[in-house]
XYZ file of C-alpha atoms in Angstrom:
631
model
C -124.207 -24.926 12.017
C -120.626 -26.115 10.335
C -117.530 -25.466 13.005
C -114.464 -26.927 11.979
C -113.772 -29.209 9.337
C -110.338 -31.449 9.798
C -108.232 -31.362 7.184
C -107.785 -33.404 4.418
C -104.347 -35.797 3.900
C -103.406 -33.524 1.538
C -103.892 -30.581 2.502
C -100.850 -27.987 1.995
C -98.928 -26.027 4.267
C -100.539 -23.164 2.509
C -104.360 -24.576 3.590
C -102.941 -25.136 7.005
C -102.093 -21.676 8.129
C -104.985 -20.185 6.518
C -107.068 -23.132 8.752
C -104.942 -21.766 11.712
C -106.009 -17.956 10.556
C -109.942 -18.200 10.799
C -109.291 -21.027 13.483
C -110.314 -18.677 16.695
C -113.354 -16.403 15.042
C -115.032 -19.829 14.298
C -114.371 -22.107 17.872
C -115.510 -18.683 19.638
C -118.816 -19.103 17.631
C -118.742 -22.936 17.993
C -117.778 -23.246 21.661
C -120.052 -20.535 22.447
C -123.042 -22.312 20.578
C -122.208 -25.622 22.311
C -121.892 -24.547 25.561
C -125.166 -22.744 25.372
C -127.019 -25.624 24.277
C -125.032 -28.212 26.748
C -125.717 -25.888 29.882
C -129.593 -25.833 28.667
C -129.682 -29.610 28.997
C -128.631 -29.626 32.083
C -129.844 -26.763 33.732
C -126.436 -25.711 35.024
C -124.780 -22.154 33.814
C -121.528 -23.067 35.319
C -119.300 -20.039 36.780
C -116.101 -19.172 35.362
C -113.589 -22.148 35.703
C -110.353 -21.646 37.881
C -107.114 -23.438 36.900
C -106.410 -24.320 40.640
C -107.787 -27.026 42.816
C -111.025 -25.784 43.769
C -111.487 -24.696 47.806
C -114.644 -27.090 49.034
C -115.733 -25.021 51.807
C -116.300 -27.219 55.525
C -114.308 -30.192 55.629
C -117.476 -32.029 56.932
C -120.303 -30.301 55.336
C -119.677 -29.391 52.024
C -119.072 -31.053 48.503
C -115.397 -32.696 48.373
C -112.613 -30.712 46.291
C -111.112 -32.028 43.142
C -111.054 -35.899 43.156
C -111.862 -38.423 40.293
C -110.330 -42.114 40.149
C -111.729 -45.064 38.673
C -113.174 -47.404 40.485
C -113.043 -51.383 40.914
C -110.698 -52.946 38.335
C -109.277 -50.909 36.473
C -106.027 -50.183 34.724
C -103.036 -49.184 37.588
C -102.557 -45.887 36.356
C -106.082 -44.738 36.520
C -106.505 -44.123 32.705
C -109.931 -45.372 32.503
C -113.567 -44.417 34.272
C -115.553 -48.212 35.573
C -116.243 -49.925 32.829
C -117.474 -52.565 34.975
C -115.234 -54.994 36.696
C -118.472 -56.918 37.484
C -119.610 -57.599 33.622
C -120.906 -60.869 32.448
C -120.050 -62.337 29.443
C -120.934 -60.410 26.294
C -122.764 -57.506 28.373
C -122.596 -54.144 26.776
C -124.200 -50.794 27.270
C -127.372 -50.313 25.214
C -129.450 -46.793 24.940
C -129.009 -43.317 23.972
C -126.949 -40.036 25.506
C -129.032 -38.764 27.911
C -130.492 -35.460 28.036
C -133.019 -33.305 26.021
C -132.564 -32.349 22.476
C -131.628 -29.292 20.793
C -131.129 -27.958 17.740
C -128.396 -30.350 15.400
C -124.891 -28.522 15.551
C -123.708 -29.790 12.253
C -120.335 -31.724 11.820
C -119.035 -30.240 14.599
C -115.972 -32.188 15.895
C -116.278 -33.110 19.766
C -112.145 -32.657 19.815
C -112.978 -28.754 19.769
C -115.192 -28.715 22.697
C -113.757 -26.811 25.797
C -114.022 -24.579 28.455
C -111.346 -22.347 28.700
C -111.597 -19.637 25.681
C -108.343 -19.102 23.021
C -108.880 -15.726 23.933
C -108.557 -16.484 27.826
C -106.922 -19.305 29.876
C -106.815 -21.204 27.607
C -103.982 -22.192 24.965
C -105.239 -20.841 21.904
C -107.575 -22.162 19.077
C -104.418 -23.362 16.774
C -102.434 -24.971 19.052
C -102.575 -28.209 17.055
C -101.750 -26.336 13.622
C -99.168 -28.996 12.111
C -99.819 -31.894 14.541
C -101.254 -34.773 12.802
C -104.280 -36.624 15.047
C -103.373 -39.738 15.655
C -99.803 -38.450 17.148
C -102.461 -36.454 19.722
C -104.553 -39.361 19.945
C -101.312 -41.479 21.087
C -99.539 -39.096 23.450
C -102.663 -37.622 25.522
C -102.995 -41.094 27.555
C -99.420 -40.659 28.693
C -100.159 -37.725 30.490
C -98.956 -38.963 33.956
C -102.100 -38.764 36.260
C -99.896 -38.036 39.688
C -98.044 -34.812 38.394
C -96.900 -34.011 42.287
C -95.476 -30.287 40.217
C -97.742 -27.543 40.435
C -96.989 -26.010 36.993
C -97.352 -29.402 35.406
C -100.303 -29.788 36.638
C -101.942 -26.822 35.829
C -100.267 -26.846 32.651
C -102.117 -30.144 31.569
C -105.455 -28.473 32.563
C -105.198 -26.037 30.029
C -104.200 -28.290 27.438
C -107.155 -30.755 28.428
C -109.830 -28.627 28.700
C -108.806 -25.183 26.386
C -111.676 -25.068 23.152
C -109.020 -25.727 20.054
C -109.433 -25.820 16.636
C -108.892 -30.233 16.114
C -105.719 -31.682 15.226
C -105.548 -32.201 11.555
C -106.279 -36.264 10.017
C -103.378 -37.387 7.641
C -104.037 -40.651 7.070
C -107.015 -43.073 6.744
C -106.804 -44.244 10.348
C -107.470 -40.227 11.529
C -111.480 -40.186 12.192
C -114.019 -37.637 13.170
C -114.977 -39.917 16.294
C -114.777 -38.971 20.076
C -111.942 -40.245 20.639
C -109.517 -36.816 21.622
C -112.719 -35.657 23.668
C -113.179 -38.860 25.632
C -109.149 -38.897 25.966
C -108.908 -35.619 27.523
C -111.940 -36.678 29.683
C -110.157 -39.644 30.772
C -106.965 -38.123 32.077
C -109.050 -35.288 33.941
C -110.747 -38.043 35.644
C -106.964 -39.599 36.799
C -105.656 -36.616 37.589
C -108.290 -36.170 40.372
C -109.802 -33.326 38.334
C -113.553 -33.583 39.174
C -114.201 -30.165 38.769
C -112.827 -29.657 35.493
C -114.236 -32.881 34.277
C -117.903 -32.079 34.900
C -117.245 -28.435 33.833
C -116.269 -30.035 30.391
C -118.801 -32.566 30.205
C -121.552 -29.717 30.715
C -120.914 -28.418 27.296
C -120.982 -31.753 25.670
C -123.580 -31.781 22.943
C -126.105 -34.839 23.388
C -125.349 -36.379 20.340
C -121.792 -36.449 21.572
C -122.904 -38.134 24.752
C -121.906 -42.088 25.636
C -122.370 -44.422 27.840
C -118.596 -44.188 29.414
C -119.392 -40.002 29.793
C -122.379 -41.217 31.885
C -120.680 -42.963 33.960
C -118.017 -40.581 34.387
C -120.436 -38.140 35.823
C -122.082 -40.288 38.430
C -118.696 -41.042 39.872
C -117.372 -37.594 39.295
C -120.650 -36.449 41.649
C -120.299 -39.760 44.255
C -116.545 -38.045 44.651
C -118.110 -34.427 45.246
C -120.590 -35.801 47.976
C -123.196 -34.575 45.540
C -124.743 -37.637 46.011
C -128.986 -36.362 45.540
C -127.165 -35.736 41.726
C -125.082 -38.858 41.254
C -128.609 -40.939 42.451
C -130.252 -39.219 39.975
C -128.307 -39.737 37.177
C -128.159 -43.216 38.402
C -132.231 -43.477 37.719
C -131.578 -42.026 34.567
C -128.802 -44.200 33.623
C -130.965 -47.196 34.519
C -133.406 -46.560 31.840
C -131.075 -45.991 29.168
C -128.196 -48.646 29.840
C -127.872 -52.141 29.984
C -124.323 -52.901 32.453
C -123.784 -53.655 35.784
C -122.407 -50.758 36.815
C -125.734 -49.276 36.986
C -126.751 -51.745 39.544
C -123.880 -51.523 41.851
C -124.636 -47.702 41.854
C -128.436 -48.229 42.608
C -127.226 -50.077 45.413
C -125.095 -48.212 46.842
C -128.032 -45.183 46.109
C -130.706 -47.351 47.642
C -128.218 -47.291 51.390
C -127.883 -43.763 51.001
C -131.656 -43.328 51.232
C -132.241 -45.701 54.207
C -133.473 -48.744 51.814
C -131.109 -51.944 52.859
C -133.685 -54.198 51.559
C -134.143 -53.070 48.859
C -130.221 -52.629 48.170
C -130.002 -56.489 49.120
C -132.933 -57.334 46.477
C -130.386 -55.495 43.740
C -127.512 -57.122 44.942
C -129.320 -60.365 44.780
C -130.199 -59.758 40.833
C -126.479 -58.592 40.204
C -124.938 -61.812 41.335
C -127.770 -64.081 39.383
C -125.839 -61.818 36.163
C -122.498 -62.381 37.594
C -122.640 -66.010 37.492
C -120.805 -66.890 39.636
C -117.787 -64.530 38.521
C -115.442 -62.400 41.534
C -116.680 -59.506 41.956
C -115.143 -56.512 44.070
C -118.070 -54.821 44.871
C -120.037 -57.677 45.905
C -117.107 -58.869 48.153
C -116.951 -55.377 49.990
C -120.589 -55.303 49.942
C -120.948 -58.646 51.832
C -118.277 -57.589 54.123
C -119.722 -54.395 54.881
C -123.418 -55.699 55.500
C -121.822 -58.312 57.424
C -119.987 -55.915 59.966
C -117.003 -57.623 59.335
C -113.388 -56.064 60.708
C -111.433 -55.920 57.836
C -112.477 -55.322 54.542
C -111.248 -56.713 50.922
C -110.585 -53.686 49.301
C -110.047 -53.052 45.487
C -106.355 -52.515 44.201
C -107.658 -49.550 43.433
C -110.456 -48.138 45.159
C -112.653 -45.935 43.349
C -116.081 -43.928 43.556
C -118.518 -46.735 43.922
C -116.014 -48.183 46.836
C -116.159 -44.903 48.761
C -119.754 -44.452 48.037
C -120.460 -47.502 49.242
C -118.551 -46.587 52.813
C -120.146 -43.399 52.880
C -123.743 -44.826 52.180
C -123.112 -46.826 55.288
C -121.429 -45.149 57.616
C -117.812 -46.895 57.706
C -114.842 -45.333 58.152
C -112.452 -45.533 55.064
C -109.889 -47.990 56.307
C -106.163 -47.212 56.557
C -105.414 -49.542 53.787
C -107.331 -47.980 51.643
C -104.875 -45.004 51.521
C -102.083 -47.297 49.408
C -103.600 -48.141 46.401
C -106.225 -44.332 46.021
C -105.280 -41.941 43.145
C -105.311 -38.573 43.738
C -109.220 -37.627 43.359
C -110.245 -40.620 45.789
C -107.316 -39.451 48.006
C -108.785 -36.075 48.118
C -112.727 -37.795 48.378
C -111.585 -39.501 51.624
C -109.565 -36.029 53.085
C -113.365 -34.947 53.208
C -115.195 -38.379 54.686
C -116.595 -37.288 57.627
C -116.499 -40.939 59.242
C -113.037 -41.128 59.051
C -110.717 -40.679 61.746
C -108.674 -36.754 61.258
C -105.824 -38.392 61.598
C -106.526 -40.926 58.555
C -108.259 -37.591 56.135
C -105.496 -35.588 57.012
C -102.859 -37.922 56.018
C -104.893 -38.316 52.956
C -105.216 -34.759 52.542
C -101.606 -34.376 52.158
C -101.188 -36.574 49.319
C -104.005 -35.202 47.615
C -102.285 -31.843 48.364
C -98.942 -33.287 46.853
C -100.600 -34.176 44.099
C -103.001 -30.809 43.238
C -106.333 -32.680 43.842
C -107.040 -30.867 47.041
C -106.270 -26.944 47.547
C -103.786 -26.356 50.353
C -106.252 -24.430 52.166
C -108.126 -27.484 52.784
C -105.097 -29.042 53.820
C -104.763 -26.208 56.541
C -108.557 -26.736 58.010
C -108.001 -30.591 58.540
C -104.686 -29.279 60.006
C -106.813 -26.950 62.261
C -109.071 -29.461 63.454
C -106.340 -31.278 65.645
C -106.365 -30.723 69.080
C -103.205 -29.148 70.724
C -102.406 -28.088 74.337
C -102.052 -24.460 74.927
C -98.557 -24.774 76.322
C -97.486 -26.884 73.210
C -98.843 -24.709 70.852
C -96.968 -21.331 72.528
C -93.896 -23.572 72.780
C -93.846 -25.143 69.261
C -90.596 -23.264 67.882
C -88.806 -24.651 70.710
C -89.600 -27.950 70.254
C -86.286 -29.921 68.992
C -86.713 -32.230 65.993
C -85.456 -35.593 67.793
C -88.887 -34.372 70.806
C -90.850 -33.414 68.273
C -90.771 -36.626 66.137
C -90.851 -38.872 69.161
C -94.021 -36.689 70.372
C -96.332 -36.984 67.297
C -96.548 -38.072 63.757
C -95.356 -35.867 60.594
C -98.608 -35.276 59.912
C -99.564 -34.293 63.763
C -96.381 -32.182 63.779
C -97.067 -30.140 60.696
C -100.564 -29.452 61.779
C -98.886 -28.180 65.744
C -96.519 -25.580 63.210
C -99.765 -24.766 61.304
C -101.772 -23.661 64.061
C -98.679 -22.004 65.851
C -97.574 -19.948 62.845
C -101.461 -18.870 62.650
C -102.066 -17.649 65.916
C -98.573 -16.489 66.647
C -97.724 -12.429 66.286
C -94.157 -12.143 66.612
C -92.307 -12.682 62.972
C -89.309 -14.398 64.829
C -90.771 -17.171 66.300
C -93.349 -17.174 63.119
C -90.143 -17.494 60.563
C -88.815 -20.323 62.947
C -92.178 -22.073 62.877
C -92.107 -22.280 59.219
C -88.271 -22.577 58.372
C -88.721 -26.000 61.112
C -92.061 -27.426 58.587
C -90.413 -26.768 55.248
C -86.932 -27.913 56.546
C -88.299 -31.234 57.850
C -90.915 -31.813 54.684
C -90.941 -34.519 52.059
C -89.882 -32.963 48.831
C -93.280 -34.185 47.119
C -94.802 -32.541 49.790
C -93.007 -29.108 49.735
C -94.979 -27.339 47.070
C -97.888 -27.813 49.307
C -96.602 -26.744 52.340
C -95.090 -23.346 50.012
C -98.289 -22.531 49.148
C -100.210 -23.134 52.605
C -97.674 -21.135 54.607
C -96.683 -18.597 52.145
C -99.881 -15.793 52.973
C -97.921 -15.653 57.120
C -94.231 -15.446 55.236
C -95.804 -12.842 53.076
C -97.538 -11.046 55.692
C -94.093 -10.684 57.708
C -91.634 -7.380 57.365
C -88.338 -8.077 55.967
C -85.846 -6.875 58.497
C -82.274 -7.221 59.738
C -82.640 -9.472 62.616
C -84.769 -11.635 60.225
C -82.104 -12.068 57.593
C -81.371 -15.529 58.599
C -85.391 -16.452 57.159
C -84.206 -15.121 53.976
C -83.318 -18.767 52.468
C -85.741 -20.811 53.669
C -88.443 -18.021 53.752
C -87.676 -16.524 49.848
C -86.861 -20.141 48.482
C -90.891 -21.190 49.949
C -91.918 -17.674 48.362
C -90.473 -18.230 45.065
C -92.004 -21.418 45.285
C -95.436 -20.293 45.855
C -95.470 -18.350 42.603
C -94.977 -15.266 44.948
C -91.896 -13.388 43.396
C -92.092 -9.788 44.886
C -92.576 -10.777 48.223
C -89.357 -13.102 47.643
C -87.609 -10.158 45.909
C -88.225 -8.108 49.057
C -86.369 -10.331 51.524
C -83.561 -10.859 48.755
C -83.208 -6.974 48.612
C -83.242 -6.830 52.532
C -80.444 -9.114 52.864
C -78.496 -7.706 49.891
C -78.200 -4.873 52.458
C -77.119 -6.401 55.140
C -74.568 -8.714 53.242
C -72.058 -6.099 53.784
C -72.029 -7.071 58.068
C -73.342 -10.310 57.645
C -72.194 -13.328 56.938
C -75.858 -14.990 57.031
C -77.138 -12.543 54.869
C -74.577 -12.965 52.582
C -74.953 -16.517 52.325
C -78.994 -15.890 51.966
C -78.425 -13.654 49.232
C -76.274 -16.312 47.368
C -78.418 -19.023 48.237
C -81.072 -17.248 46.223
C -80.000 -15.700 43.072
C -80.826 -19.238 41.215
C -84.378 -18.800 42.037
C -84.281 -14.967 41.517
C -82.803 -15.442 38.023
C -85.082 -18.455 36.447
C -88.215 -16.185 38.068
C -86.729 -13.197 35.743
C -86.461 -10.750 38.462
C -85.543 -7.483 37.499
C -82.474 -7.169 39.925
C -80.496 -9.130 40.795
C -77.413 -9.302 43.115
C -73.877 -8.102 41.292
C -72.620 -11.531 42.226
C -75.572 -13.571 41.450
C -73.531 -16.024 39.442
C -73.817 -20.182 38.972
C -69.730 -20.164 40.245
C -70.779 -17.631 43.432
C -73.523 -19.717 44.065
C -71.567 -23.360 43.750
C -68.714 -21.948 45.764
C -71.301 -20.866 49.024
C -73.453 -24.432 48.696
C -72.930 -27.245 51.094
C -73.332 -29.772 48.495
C -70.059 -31.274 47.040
C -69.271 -33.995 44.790
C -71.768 -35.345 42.829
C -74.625 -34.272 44.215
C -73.205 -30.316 43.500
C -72.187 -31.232 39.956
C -76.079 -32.628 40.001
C -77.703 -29.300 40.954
C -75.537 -27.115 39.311
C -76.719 -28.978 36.195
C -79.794 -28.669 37.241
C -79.431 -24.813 37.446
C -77.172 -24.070 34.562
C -79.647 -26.123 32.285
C -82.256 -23.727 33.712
C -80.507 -20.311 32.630
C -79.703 -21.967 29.657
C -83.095 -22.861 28.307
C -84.233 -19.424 29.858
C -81.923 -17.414 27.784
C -79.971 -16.186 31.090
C -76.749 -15.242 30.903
C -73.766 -16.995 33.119
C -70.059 -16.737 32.709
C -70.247 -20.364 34.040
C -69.321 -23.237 31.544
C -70.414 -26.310 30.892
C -67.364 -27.849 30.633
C -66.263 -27.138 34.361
C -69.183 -28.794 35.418
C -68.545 -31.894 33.448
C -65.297 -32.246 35.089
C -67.234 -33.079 38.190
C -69.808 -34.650 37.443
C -69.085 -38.047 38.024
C -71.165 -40.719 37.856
C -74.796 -39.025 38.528
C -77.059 -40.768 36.084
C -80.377 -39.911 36.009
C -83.017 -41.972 33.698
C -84.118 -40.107 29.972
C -86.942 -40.767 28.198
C -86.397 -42.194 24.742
C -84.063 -39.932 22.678
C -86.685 -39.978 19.680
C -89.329 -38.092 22.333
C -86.702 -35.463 23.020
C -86.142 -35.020 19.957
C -89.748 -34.936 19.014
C -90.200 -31.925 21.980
C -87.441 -30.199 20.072
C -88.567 -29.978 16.891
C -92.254 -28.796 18.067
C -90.880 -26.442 20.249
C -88.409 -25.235 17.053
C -91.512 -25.315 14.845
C -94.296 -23.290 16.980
C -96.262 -26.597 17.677
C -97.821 -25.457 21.458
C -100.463 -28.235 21.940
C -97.514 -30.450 20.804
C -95.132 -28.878 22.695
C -96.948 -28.619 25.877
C -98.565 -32.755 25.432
C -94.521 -33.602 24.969
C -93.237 -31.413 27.637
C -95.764 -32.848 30.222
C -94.732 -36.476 29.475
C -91.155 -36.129 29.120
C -91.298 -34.293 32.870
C -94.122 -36.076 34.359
C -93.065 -39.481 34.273
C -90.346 -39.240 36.030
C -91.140 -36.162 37.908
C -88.975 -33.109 38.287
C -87.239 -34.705 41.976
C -86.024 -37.544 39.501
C -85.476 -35.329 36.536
C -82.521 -35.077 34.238
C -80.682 -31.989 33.484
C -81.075 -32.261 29.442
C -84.581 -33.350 29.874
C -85.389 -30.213 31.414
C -83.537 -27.935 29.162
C -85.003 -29.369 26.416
C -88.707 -28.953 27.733
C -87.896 -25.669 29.021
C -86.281 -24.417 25.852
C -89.569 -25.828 23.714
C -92.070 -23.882 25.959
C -90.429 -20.769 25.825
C -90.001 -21.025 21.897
C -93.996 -21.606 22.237
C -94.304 -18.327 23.597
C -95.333 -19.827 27.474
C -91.882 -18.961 29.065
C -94.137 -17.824 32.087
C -94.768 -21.510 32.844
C -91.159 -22.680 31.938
C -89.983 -20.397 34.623
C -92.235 -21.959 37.146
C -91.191 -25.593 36.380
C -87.437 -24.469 36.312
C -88.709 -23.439 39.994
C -89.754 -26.225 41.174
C -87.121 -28.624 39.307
C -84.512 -26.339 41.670
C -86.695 -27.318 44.763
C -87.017 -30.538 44.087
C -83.831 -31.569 43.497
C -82.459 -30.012 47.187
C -81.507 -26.064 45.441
């Protein structure tokens, strides 16, 4: 079978957007095809892929959520799977993809192989119409793998694992190779994306298959605590490759099945090939089978390291929280030889970070124990008792359970206004979406119109617009007799206006709004630049002018990427470039994150997406930029 061809260096504008034309009939046929075949080699149909983290079940019983981070020594920012930290000189994997094989699928090109459909989740089979390959080949690594922003987040998990037609080769460097599929696989694996990592490497074609997928997937499954299928592709790595990685793993393996001795017989043959060289996982290993108190931990612990702990029973230490990424993060949230205290602290930052679903947040919160007095008496607890009492995390779990059990929307709204108003900001988006389902569940009502801020700002945040609209519109009516209400309803209409809501208070504007905030000096000029870049980008009108702000703004700096990337974003945007648009967008925002981000940054990015037709996810960053930044 023949799927796409790339196109030639000189191929016209013409031949482009007839390319782009037949682009989705053929990667429907193609994707379908190759998933077919994939899932026969491995036996595994797959069910439909969600875009969120994915909900694990039992914290102590089932497979972890979402986690993937490299393990050993490795680059800081996660960007690459174990290569082998342990390799002697001039060692190099030898053998063939694993797997059974099918029927040849032509010249397909491994950069069109997805999971989500153009015609579903997924982005759309031309999104790289007019994007040379090697730009796409350069920008996908700098997809940040901590993107603590929900939208982001989900945003780069379409773009890395939608089926696309390939990004077109210009130039004699551009070749047919792996290399955007085993990019994309890469950053799935930093982002802590385990789940949409194997999904994707199920549909891999065998003769697309390396040695660095291989590994991927036996530390993708160590992560998932599938570890009967990470030991077996372990003995099937063994026959095929030649690297030391292998051996750690069969170690670590031969624990898991009650075999020290014959773990210490591999770990004897793996330092003769060392020779002599420092290895990581030999230094844990010794100081594990030793017993010994502390342990020398990687910089940046990774499957094999947790596998290893698991294997034999030892708590992850405390240390070990510092230097995780977000999948091992979310890995150790589910080690059931941890101390709570230790996974649920880990938890969070998983959470922060959308490698662990906030409902398994909220069971490790429910599995601390609580008096029965302290839990009926939580919404009185001051903030100076409260933080003397416990720790954040301790604290947020009391409000958790409280908020749960409790019936009366009063005390509820106080739990949660007290959790969100006392949260990190990296940490907020988590918390939105944990407690929104009780704030949603609650009545709108006059006595309740003080909730209205903190309890529509968490809605809006939460992606849950018409239950925010509902307290808005409550408060709108009693704004007349109330001062709260009023200043609710004000404190608002920047969230109800970048969400698009259909009505919106008579004095919903950017001056009503400055005039009511608490903010002043720079910090107002700050997020009212924040906001009015919002409207702007979002086409929404506001009588409010830029030059007022400017008066003062004062001396607010915020860092900007490098002009020639925003300008870059622009022109894509301006142009109809989405897989350019949306690689841009996510790098531009992600390394400095939207808490840090600056006003014309945003804008910009904002103003691309919705000229690429995704103004539903430019709202929902313009969201969470407002949150972040104190709105």
């Amino acid at each position: 079978m023949r799927a796409f061809s790339t196109a030639n260096a000189g191929e016209s504008a013409g031949v482009s957007r007839c390319r782009a034309g037949v682009a989705v009939l053929a990667l429907a046929l193609a994707a379908g095809l190759t998933a077919a075949a994939a899932r026969a080699q491995d036996g595994d149909a797959g069910e439909p892929l969600s875009l969120e983290p994915a909900d694990t079940g039992s914290a102590d019983t089932e497979p972890a959520a979402d986690s993937a981070q490299p393990d050993g020594d490795t680059p800081a920012d996660g960007s690459a799977p174990d290569t082998g930290g342990d390799t002697a000189a001039g060692e190099e994997d030898k053998g063939a993809g694993e797997g059974i094989d099918v029927a040849p699928l032509g010249d397909l090109d491994p950069a069109t192989i997805g999971v989500l459909d153009p015609g579903g989740q997924g982005l759309g089979a031309a999104i790289w119409d007019g994007t040379p390959r090697h730009v796409v080949a350069r920008l996908l690594p700098r997809i940040p793998a901590e993107l603590h922003a929900p939208a982001l987040r989900k945003l780069a998990r379409r773009l890395l694992l939608s089926s696309t037609a390939p990004p077109e080769r210009t130039r004699a460097g551009d070749t047919d190779g792996p290399d955007l599929l085993h990019a994309r696989l890469r950053r799935l694996w930093a982002m802590g994306d385990t789940e949409g990592l194997l999904r994707l490497l199920s549909v891999v074609p065998r003769e697309h298959r390396t040695a660095e997928l291989a590994r991927l997937r036996v530390q993708a499954l160590f992560l998932r605590r599938d570890v009967e299928g990470a030991c077996q592709r372990v003995r099937d790595g063994l026959g095929q490759y030649d690297h030391s990685f292998w051996q750690r793993a069969l170690a670590v393996c031969q624990h898991h099945t009650g075999k020290p001795q014959q773990a210490a017989l591999t770990v004897r043959l793996l330092r003769e090939k060392a020779g002599g060289q420092a290895s990581p996982f030999l230094a844990l290993y010794d100081a594990v089978d030793g017993g010994a108190d502390s342990l020398p931990l990687p910089e940046r612990p990774g499957a094999l390291t947790l596998a290893l702990l698991a294997a034999t029973d030892t708590p992850v230490p405390d240390a070990m929280l510092d230097g995780a990424g977000p999948g091992v993060l979310a890995a150790i949230a589910e080690s059931p030889k941890t101390p709570l205290s230790r996974r649920a602290r880990a938890a969070e930052r998983a959470a922060a970070m959308g490698a662990l679903p906030a409902e398994r947040l909220g069971a490790l919160y429910d599995r601390f124990s609580f008096e029965s007095a302290r839990l009926k008496n939580a919404a009185s607890l001051t903030e100076e008792d409260a933080v003397q009492a416990m720790t954040p995390t301790r604290r947020r779990a009391l409000y958790h359970q409280a908020a749960r059990d409790e019936s009366e929307d009063a005390v509820r709204a106080e739990l949660i206004r007290q959790v969100m108003q006392t949260a990190e900001p990296s940490l907020y988006p988590a918390l939105a979406r944990l407690f929104a389902p009780v704030a949603a569940e609650m009545t709108p009502r006059a006595e309740l119109a003080w909730f209205t801020g903190p309890g529509g700002r968490l809605l809006y945040v939460a992606g849950r617009g018409e239950a925010a609209g509902k307290w808005l519109q409550m408060a709108q009516g009693e704004a007349i007799v109330d001062p709260a209400a009023k200043a609710a309803v004000t404190a608002l209409v920047p969230y109800a206006r970048l969400a698009g809501a259909a009505h919106v208070p008579a004095n919903g504007s950017l001056a009503a709004w400055r005039s009511a905030t608490e903010a002043e000096g720079t910090t107002l000029a700050f997020r009212e630049s924040v906001v009015r870049a919002g409207f702007q980008a979002l086409e929404v009108n506001d009588a409010r002018p830029w030059i007022e702000i400017a008066g003062a703004a004062g001396d607010g700096a915020r860092p900007a990427p490098p002009a020639a990337l925003l300008y870059a974003l622009r022109e894509a945007g301006r142009a109809g470039r989405t897989g350019e648009t949306v690689l841009l967008s996510l790098v531009v925002l992600g390394e400095s994150g939207l808490e840090r981000i600056h006003p014309m940054v945003l804008g910009t990015a904002l103003t691309a997406l919705r000229r690429v037709e995704l103004t539903g996810v430019a709202r929902r960053i313009a969201i969470e930029a407002a949150a972040a930044n104190g709105i």
